[in-house]
């Protein structure tokens, strides 16, 4: 059983899909692990570290992928990478499948069995494999750090001989894993924190962290959560009421962090240009959803925008990757925990249980076809009936 780990080609991606810790465990399961030379450098891992853990290093991605039974990646393989893999190889990565049907078809055409780690169901036994949670947790933390760096003032209240420094006011919009960590981090740094979310279950979580909850708590609010724990898309009427509530609140905030995402849909717009215009000069907005269209008007992916009234809008790409060493450590463990379920301990060989609920929930392609029900090709529209002849 050969497992390959290659360097990520995306210029904004510093994470790596395996660490010496997970390599050692994979070798213990009977695998030969091949790592492309330099794959871990951006995460602080040298080739020597991998070799000491039992891996071999290869000079190129093609050499590492040659005859590999399993490929571990952070991001979805490019068509060139998929073409270098042997047919039937298992690929574990964050696949970003929504809206990328052509990329899924390329994986299917390459004959690989692709698994999207972000589709892992949120059930008890899959918690150790939940890449969305492990990476969003870091994104929430980093958002506060990035916001504080751009804010240019102290966050906690300070009483000094020279005078009192007031505590910064931080507003977190969207209380998922990232939002909760942002709240906790902002509170640890001494800020006065408020937060909002459309899911009623989050109110208690927000208050347990010492923050104040803000939302329009009507009947729609009470039904605003899916069975999987995600936020539902709210009606235009609710969005208008919520926007009115938060508009006056945002005007008083020093830092606003937005984290709202809905799987398979563009990020909802939460902060309008009018809201931005109402904020004080020097205030900061950190948009964690910028790669999905953004929660904040005027946000631009990969840029820090300064508005005419002096508000900074931070749109960093791949925020977990800004903590590459920590993010790689957690992500690599998520991959290992999932891959371990596919390996027979006795024979030390791959033995994928295709009827396992985790496999079925994450498997995108197999045997040359897209197999996940959410990403089946849409049937062609029927041709219009011919007009009757006179």
GROMACS .gro file of C-alpha atoms in nm:
model
  390
    1UNK     CA    1   0.000   0.000   0.000
    2UNK     CA    2   0.163   0.321  -0.120
    3UNK     CA    3   0.044   0.660   0.006
    4UNK     CA    4   0.151   0.982  -0.167
    5UNK     CA    5   0.165   1.335  -0.027
    6UNK     CA    6   0.244   1.615  -0.272
    7UNK     CA    7   0.310   1.987  -0.256
    8UNK     CA    8   0.005   2.210  -0.290
    9UNK     CA    9   0.020   2.416  -0.608
   10UNK     CA   10  -0.225   2.691  -0.508
   11UNK     CA   11  -0.019   3.006  -0.437
   12UNK     CA   12  -0.232   3.082  -0.127
   13UNK     CA   13  -0.197   2.733   0.021
   14UNK     CA   14   0.077   2.671   0.279
   15UNK     CA   15  -0.078   2.367   0.445
   16UNK     CA   16   0.029   2.009   0.386
   17UNK     CA   17  -0.176   1.689   0.410
   18UNK     CA   18   0.056   1.486   0.633
   19UNK     CA   19   0.288   1.554   0.924
   20UNK     CA   20   0.566   1.339   1.069
   21UNK     CA   21   0.319   1.230   1.339
   22UNK     CA   22   0.063   1.098   1.090
   23UNK     CA   23   0.334   0.954   0.862
   24UNK     CA   24   0.463   0.747   1.152
   25UNK     CA   25   0.111   0.615   1.219
   26UNK     CA   26   0.058   0.532   0.850
   27UNK     CA   27   0.387   0.343   0.837
   28UNK     CA   28   0.271   0.156   1.147
   29UNK     CA   29  -0.037   0.046   0.953
   30UNK     CA   30   0.188  -0.108   0.687
   31UNK     CA   31   0.199   0.177   0.435
   32UNK     CA   32   0.489   0.304   0.229
   33UNK     CA   33   0.459   0.683   0.240
   34UNK     CA   34   0.610   0.895  -0.038
   35UNK     CA   35   0.631   1.271   0.016
   36UNK     CA   36   0.724   1.520  -0.253
   37UNK     CA   37   1.040   1.706  -0.155
   38UNK     CA   38   0.957   2.041   0.004
   39UNK     CA   39   0.587   1.963   0.054
   40UNK     CA   40   0.595   2.059   0.420
   41UNK     CA   41   0.835   2.353   0.421
   42UNK     CA   42   0.562   2.621   0.438
   43UNK     CA   43   0.429   2.442   0.747
   44UNK     CA   44   0.772   2.420   0.908
   45UNK     CA   45   0.830   2.051   0.821
   46UNK     CA   46   1.152   1.952   0.647
   47UNK     CA   47   1.223   1.651   0.427
   48UNK     CA   48   1.446   1.519   0.706
   49UNK     CA   49   1.150   1.532   0.947
   50UNK     CA   50   0.946   1.314   0.711
   51UNK     CA   51   1.233   1.075   0.653
   52UNK     CA   52   1.287   1.036   1.029
   53UNK     CA   53   0.919   0.938   1.059
   54UNK     CA   54   0.964   0.661   0.800
   55UNK     CA   55   0.866   0.830   0.472
   56UNK     CA   56   1.063   0.847   0.152
   57UNK     CA   57   1.095   1.178  -0.030
   58UNK     CA   58   1.056   1.211  -0.405
   59UNK     CA   59   1.187   1.499  -0.622
   60UNK     CA   60   0.862   1.561  -0.810
   61UNK     CA   61   0.487   1.519  -0.771
   62UNK     CA   62   0.486   1.269  -1.057
   63UNK     CA   63   0.746   1.054  -0.881
   64UNK     CA   64   0.550   1.062  -0.553
   65UNK     CA   65   0.221   0.982  -0.728
   66UNK     CA   66   0.362   0.694  -0.934
   67UNK     CA   67   0.167   0.378  -0.849
   68UNK     CA   68   0.019   0.536  -0.532
   69UNK     CA   69  -0.289   0.363  -0.395
   70UNK     CA   70  -0.387   0.664  -0.182
   71UNK     CA   71  -0.320   1.034  -0.237
   72UNK     CA   72  -0.353   1.282   0.049
   73UNK     CA   73  -0.398   1.649  -0.041
   74UNK     CA   74  -0.528   1.970   0.107
   75UNK     CA   75  -0.701   2.102  -0.205
   76UNK     CA   76  -0.869   1.924  -0.494
   77UNK     CA   77  -0.616   1.779  -0.742
   78UNK     CA   78  -0.563   1.971  -1.063
   79UNK     CA   79  -0.640   1.787  -1.388
   80UNK     CA   80  -0.265   1.739  -1.439
   81UNK     CA   81  -0.224   1.590  -1.091
   82UNK     CA   82  -0.525   1.364  -1.136
   83UNK     CA   83  -0.389   1.251  -1.472
   84UNK     CA   84  -0.065   1.142  -1.304
   85UNK     CA   85  -0.251   0.914  -1.062
   86UNK     CA   86  -0.321   0.552  -1.135
   87UNK     CA   87  -0.680   0.455  -1.204
   88UNK     CA   88  -0.857   0.338  -0.891
   89UNK     CA   89  -0.642   0.546  -0.657
   90UNK     CA   90  -0.819   0.691  -0.351
   91UNK     CA   91  -0.785   1.068  -0.312
   92UNK     CA   92  -0.871   1.246   0.013
   93UNK     CA   93  -0.887   1.628   0.003
   94UNK     CA   94  -1.103   1.935   0.049
   95UNK     CA   95  -1.269   1.905  -0.291
   96UNK     CA   96  -1.483   2.223  -0.305
   97UNK     CA   97  -1.737   2.040  -0.525
   98UNK     CA   98  -2.025   2.290  -0.536
   99UNK     CA   99  -2.027   2.474  -0.865
  100UNK     CA  100  -1.723   2.285  -0.992
  101UNK     CA  101  -1.886   2.016  -1.204
  102UNK     CA  102  -1.613   2.027  -1.469
  103UNK     CA  103  -1.347   1.958  -1.205
  104UNK     CA  104  -1.548   1.662  -1.072
  105UNK     CA  105  -1.581   1.525  -1.424
  106UNK     CA  106  -1.203   1.552  -1.466
  107UNK     CA  107  -1.155   1.345  -1.150
  108UNK     CA  108  -1.406   1.089  -1.273
  109UNK     CA  109  -1.238   1.074  -1.615
  110UNK     CA  110  -0.905   1.012  -1.443
  111UNK     CA  111  -1.061   0.705  -1.282
  112UNK     CA  112  -0.982   0.801  -0.922
  113UNK     CA  113  -1.206   0.756  -0.620
  114UNK     CA  114  -1.228   1.109  -0.485
  115UNK     CA  115  -1.350   1.186  -0.132
  116UNK     CA  116  -1.454   1.535  -0.019
  117UNK     CA  117  -1.349   1.574   0.342
  118UNK     CA  118  -1.577   1.877   0.389
  119UNK     CA  119  -1.883   1.657   0.327
  120UNK     CA  120  -1.809   1.446   0.635
  121UNK     CA  121  -2.137   1.406   0.827
  122UNK     CA  122  -2.151   1.573   1.166
  123UNK     CA  123  -2.207   1.262   1.374
  124UNK     CA  124  -2.028   1.148   1.687
  125UNK     CA  125  -1.788   0.898   1.533
  126UNK     CA  126  -1.687   1.142   1.259
  127UNK     CA  127  -1.590   1.428   1.491
  128UNK     CA  128  -1.221   1.336   1.467
  129UNK     CA  129  -1.248   1.358   1.086
  130UNK     CA  130  -1.434   1.691   1.068
  131UNK     CA  131  -1.206   1.918   0.867
  132UNK     CA  132  -1.461   2.200   0.857
  133UNK     CA  133  -1.454   2.225   1.235
  134UNK     CA  134  -1.079   2.187   1.277
  135UNK     CA  135  -1.000   2.452   1.017
  136UNK     CA  136  -1.287   2.691   1.098
  137UNK     CA  137  -1.179   2.692   1.462
  138UNK     CA  138  -0.841   2.830   1.356
  139UNK     CA  139  -1.000   3.075   1.114
  140UNK     CA  140  -1.211   3.223   1.394
  141UNK     CA  141  -0.905   3.267   1.611
  142UNK     CA  142  -0.700   3.421   1.332
  143UNK     CA  143  -0.981   3.658   1.235
  144UNK     CA  144  -0.959   3.825   1.575
  145UNK     CA  145  -0.580   3.846   1.554
  146UNK     CA  146  -0.598   3.995   1.203
  147UNK     CA  147  -0.871   4.236   1.308
  148UNK     CA  148  -0.671   4.349   1.613
  149UNK     CA  149  -0.361   4.400   1.399
  150UNK     CA  150  -0.549   4.627   1.157
  151UNK     CA  151  -0.740   4.808   1.432
  152UNK     CA  152  -0.426   4.971   1.569
  153UNK     CA  153  -0.561   5.016   1.921
  154UNK     CA  154  -0.562   4.805   2.235
  155UNK     CA  155  -0.846   4.556   2.284
  156UNK     CA  156  -0.878   4.534   2.665
  157UNK     CA  157  -0.972   4.816   2.897
  158UNK     CA  158  -0.658   4.957   3.061
  159UNK     CA  159  -0.654   5.189   3.361
  160UNK     CA  160  -0.324   5.370   3.368
  161UNK     CA  161  -0.176   5.679   3.535
  162UNK     CA  162  -0.203   5.854   3.201
  163UNK     CA  163  -0.570   5.775   3.163
  164UNK     CA  164  -0.817   5.496   3.088
  165UNK     CA  165  -0.815   5.303   2.761
  166UNK     CA  166  -1.169   5.180   2.679
  167UNK     CA  167  -1.225   4.819   2.577
  168UNK     CA  168  -1.274   4.754   2.208
  169UNK     CA  169  -1.621   4.648   2.095
  170UNK     CA  170  -1.626   4.341   1.870
  171UNK     CA  171  -1.934   4.210   1.690
  172UNK     CA  172  -1.932   3.853   1.551
  173UNK     CA  173  -2.185   3.772   1.280
  174UNK     CA  174  -2.242   3.398   1.239
  175UNK     CA  175  -2.191   3.171   1.537
  176UNK     CA  176  -2.066   2.844   1.394
  177UNK     CA  177  -1.732   2.693   1.490
  178UNK     CA  178  -1.540   2.994   1.357
  179UNK     CA  179  -1.772   3.242   1.524
  180UNK     CA  180  -1.757   3.072   1.862
  181UNK     CA  181  -1.378   3.067   1.855
  182UNK     CA  182  -1.376   3.433   1.750
  183UNK     CA  183  -1.596   3.517   2.048
  184UNK     CA  184  -1.378   3.318   2.288
  185UNK     CA  185  -1.058   3.474   2.154
  186UNK     CA  186  -1.196   3.828   2.162
  187UNK     CA  187  -1.315   3.777   2.519
  188UNK     CA  188  -0.974   3.641   2.624
  189UNK     CA  189  -0.816   3.955   2.478
  190UNK     CA  190  -1.046   4.173   2.684
  191UNK     CA  191  -1.292   4.305   2.426
  192UNK     CA  192  -1.664   4.366   2.483
  193UNK     CA  193  -1.824   4.111   2.253
  194UNK     CA  194  -2.167   4.079   2.096
  195UNK     CA  195  -2.276   3.818   1.841
  196UNK     CA  196  -2.565   3.725   1.616
  197UNK     CA  197  -2.685   3.417   1.428
  198UNK     CA  198  -3.013   3.299   1.279
  199UNK     CA  199  -3.007   2.969   1.470
  200UNK     CA  200  -3.175   2.981   1.810
  201UNK     CA  201  -2.946   2.714   1.957
  202UNK     CA  202  -2.652   2.953   1.934
  203UNK     CA  203  -2.794   3.203   2.183
  204UNK     CA  204  -2.702   2.991   2.483
  205UNK     CA  205  -2.357   2.918   2.337
  206UNK     CA  206  -2.287   3.288   2.287
  207UNK     CA  207  -2.396   3.377   2.638
  208UNK     CA  208  -2.193   3.091   2.789
  209UNK     CA  209  -1.880   3.256   2.648
  210UNK     CA  210  -1.963   3.588   2.813
  211UNK     CA  211  -2.092   3.766   2.505
  212UNK     CA  212  -2.429   3.930   2.440
  213UNK     CA  213  -2.665   3.779   2.179
  214UNK     CA  214  -2.840   3.998   1.925
  215UNK     CA  215  -3.115   3.870   1.690
  216UNK     CA  216  -3.475   3.916   1.580
  217UNK     CA  217  -3.628   3.630   1.777
  218UNK     CA  218  -3.950   3.569   1.584
  219UNK     CA  219  -4.119   3.246   1.466
  220UNK     CA  220  -3.892   3.210   1.162
  221UNK     CA  221  -3.589   3.246   1.388
  222UNK     CA  222  -3.710   2.953   1.598
  223UNK     CA  223  -3.715   2.727   1.287
  224UNK     CA  224  -3.390   2.849   1.131
  225UNK     CA  225  -3.170   2.541   1.162
  226UNK     CA  226  -3.137   2.230   0.946
  227UNK     CA  227  -3.132   1.877   1.086
  228UNK     CA  228  -2.756   1.876   1.022
  229UNK     CA  229  -2.705   2.182   1.239
  230UNK     CA  230  -2.647   2.430   0.959
  231UNK     CA  231  -2.817   2.765   0.914
  232UNK     CA  232  -3.109   2.782   0.673
  233UNK     CA  233  -3.134   3.059   0.419
  234UNK     CA  234  -3.373   3.314   0.570
  235UNK     CA  235  -3.660   3.490   0.396
  236UNK     CA  236  -3.618   3.838   0.253
  237UNK     CA  237  -3.854   3.969   0.519
  238UNK     CA  238  -3.646   3.826   0.803
  239UNK     CA  239  -3.323   3.948   0.646
  240UNK     CA  240  -3.468   4.300   0.632
  241UNK     CA  241  -3.571   4.292   0.998
  242UNK     CA  242  -3.234   4.154   1.105
  243UNK     CA  243  -3.050   4.413   0.896
  244UNK     CA  244  -3.246   4.693   1.061
  245UNK     CA  245  -3.157   4.557   1.405
  246UNK     CA  246  -2.785   4.524   1.341
  247UNK     CA  247  -2.744   4.847   1.140
  248UNK     CA  248  -2.748   5.072   1.444
  249UNK     CA  249  -2.538   4.821   1.638
  250UNK     CA  250  -2.263   4.803   1.375
  251UNK     CA  251  -2.223   5.181   1.379
  252UNK     CA  252  -2.094   5.157   1.736
  253UNK     CA  253  -1.851   4.867   1.680
  254UNK     CA  254  -1.473   4.878   1.649
  255UNK     CA  255  -1.426   4.537   1.486
  256UNK     CA  256  -1.686   4.328   1.303
  257UNK     CA  257  -1.612   3.966   1.209
  258UNK     CA  258  -1.843   3.790   0.963
  259UNK     CA  259  -1.842   3.410   0.931
  260UNK     CA  260  -2.179   3.322   0.773
  261UNK     CA  261  -2.177   3.046   0.511
  262UNK     CA  262  -2.452   2.820   0.372
  263UNK     CA  263  -2.327   2.495   0.211
  264UNK     CA  264  -2.364   2.500  -0.166
  265UNK     CA  265  -2.477   2.863  -0.183
  266UNK     CA  266  -2.310   3.203  -0.212
  267UNK     CA  267  -2.235   3.370   0.120
  268UNK     CA  268  -2.528   3.582   0.244
  269UNK     CA  269  -2.474   3.958   0.240
  270UNK     CA  270  -2.482   4.082   0.599
  271UNK     CA  271  -2.310   4.420   0.594
  272UNK     CA  272  -2.425   4.680   0.341
  273UNK     CA  273  -2.241   4.984   0.210
  274UNK     CA  274  -2.466   5.204   0.422
  275UNK     CA  275  -2.365   5.011   0.735
  276UNK     CA  276  -1.998   5.050   0.644
  277UNK     CA  277  -2.047   5.422   0.591
  278UNK     CA  278  -2.195   5.450   0.942
  279UNK     CA  279  -1.884   5.305   1.109
  280UNK     CA  280  -1.612   5.515   1.272
  281UNK     CA  281  -1.280   5.582   1.096
  282UNK     CA  282  -1.031   5.315   1.200
  283UNK     CA  283  -1.297   5.046   1.243
  284UNK     CA  284  -1.226   4.705   1.092
  285UNK     CA  285  -1.440   4.444   0.916
  286UNK     CA  286  -1.296   4.092   0.877
  287UNK     CA  287  -1.485   3.885   0.617
  288UNK     CA  288  -1.420   3.512   0.657
  289UNK     CA  289  -1.664   3.432   0.375
  290UNK     CA  290  -1.486   3.642   0.112
  291UNK     CA  291  -1.393   3.336  -0.097
  292UNK     CA  292  -1.767   3.255  -0.134
  293UNK     CA  293  -1.872   3.601  -0.244
  294UNK     CA  294  -1.837   3.763   0.096
  295UNK     CA  295  -2.070   3.875   0.374
  296UNK     CA  296  -1.949   4.234   0.348
  297UNK     CA  297  -2.018   4.477   0.065
  298UNK     CA  298  -1.698   4.610  -0.095
  299UNK     CA  299  -1.488   4.317   0.033
  300UNK     CA  300  -1.237   4.190  -0.221
  301UNK     CA  301  -1.072   3.846  -0.205
  302UNK     CA  302  -0.708   3.866  -0.102
  303UNK     CA  303  -0.715   4.240  -0.031
  304UNK     CA  304  -0.750   4.489   0.253
  305UNK     CA  305  -0.984   4.762   0.129
  306UNK     CA  306  -0.983   5.105   0.292
  307UNK     CA  307  -1.312   5.289   0.238
  308UNK     CA  308  -1.346   5.668   0.195
  309UNK     CA  309  -1.457   5.699   0.558
  310UNK     CA  310  -1.147   5.516   0.683
  311UNK     CA  311  -1.292   5.169   0.753
  312UNK     CA  312  -1.071   4.871   0.672
  313UNK     CA  313  -1.229   4.562   0.515
  314UNK     CA  314  -1.002   4.258   0.552
  315UNK     CA  315  -1.050   3.985   0.290
  316UNK     CA  316  -0.761   3.745   0.343
  317UNK     CA  317  -0.777   3.420   0.145
  318UNK     CA  318  -0.738   3.082   0.315
  319UNK     CA  319  -0.737   3.214   0.670
  320UNK     CA  320  -0.664   2.872   0.829
  321UNK     CA  321  -0.357   2.856   0.605
  322UNK     CA  322  -0.229   3.171   0.776
  323UNK     CA  323  -0.161   2.935   1.068
  324UNK     CA  324  -0.012   2.671   0.841
  325UNK     CA  325   0.176   2.464   1.098
  326UNK     CA  326  -0.119   2.430   1.335
  327UNK     CA  327  -0.373   2.389   1.055
  328UNK     CA  328  -0.165   2.116   0.890
  329UNK     CA  329  -0.129   1.928   1.217
  330UNK     CA  330  -0.506   1.917   1.271
  331UNK     CA  331  -0.595   1.853   0.907
  332UNK     CA  332  -0.345   1.568   0.877
  333UNK     CA  333  -0.503   1.402   1.182
  334UNK     CA  334  -0.850   1.440   1.026
  335UNK     CA  335  -0.723   1.263   0.712
  336UNK     CA  336  -0.550   0.987   0.906
  337UNK     CA  337  -0.858   0.915   1.116
  338UNK     CA  338  -1.070   0.874   0.803
  339UNK     CA  339  -0.813   0.675   0.608
  340UNK     CA  340  -0.762   0.440   0.902
  341UNK     CA  341  -1.123   0.321   0.862
  342UNK     CA  342  -1.035   0.209   0.506
  343UNK     CA  343  -0.739  -0.008   0.605
  344UNK     CA  344  -0.765  -0.370   0.720
  345UNK     CA  345  -0.540  -0.403   1.025
  346UNK     CA  346  -0.479  -0.774   0.972
  347UNK     CA  347  -0.373  -0.773   0.608
  348UNK     CA  348  -0.243  -0.413   0.620
  349UNK     CA  349  -0.416  -0.347   0.289
  350UNK     CA  350  -0.688  -0.114   0.168
  351UNK     CA  351  -1.036  -0.247   0.237
  352UNK     CA  352  -1.286   0.031   0.172
  353UNK     CA  353  -1.633  -0.037   0.308
  354UNK     CA  354  -1.833   0.124   0.030
  355UNK     CA  355  -2.160   0.093   0.222
  356UNK     CA  356  -2.023   0.280   0.527
  357UNK     CA  357  -2.218   0.601   0.590
  358UNK     CA  358  -1.898   0.806   0.607
  359UNK     CA  359  -1.779   0.672   0.273
  360UNK     CA  360  -2.115   0.725   0.107
  361UNK     CA  361  -2.143   1.080   0.240
  362UNK     CA  362  -1.801   1.188   0.110
  363UNK     CA  363  -1.736   0.978  -0.204
  364UNK     CA  364  -1.764   1.196  -0.514
  365UNK     CA  365  -1.625   0.978  -0.795
  366UNK     CA  366  -1.566   0.608  -0.849
  367UNK     CA  367  -1.506   0.378  -1.148
  368UNK     CA  368  -1.496   0.666  -1.393
  369UNK     CA  369  -1.823   0.831  -1.286
  370UNK     CA  370  -1.952   1.098  -1.049
  371UNK     CA  371  -2.140   0.892  -0.791
  372UNK     CA  372  -2.242   1.138  -0.519
  373UNK     CA  373  -2.618   1.204  -0.546
  374UNK     CA  374  -2.574   1.579  -0.490
  375UNK     CA  375  -2.351   1.617  -0.794
  376UNK     CA  376  -2.512   1.403  -1.060
  377UNK     CA  377  -2.516   1.560  -1.408
  378UNK     CA  378  -2.845   1.736  -1.467
  379UNK     CA  379  -3.061   1.577  -1.739
  380UNK     CA  380  -3.070   1.765  -2.067
  381UNK     CA  381  -3.374   1.980  -2.127
  382UNK     CA  382  -3.621   1.810  -2.366
  383UNK     CA  383  -3.628   1.960  -2.713
  384UNK     CA  384  -3.936   2.176  -2.779
  385UNK     CA  385  -4.210   2.005  -2.976
  386UNK     CA  386  -4.213   2.085  -3.345
  387UNK     CA  387  -4.483   2.332  -3.452
  388UNK     CA  388  -4.769   2.167  -3.643
  389UNK     CA  389  -4.756   2.210  -4.017
  390UNK     CA  390  -5.038   2.392  -4.191
   0.00000   0.00000   0.00000
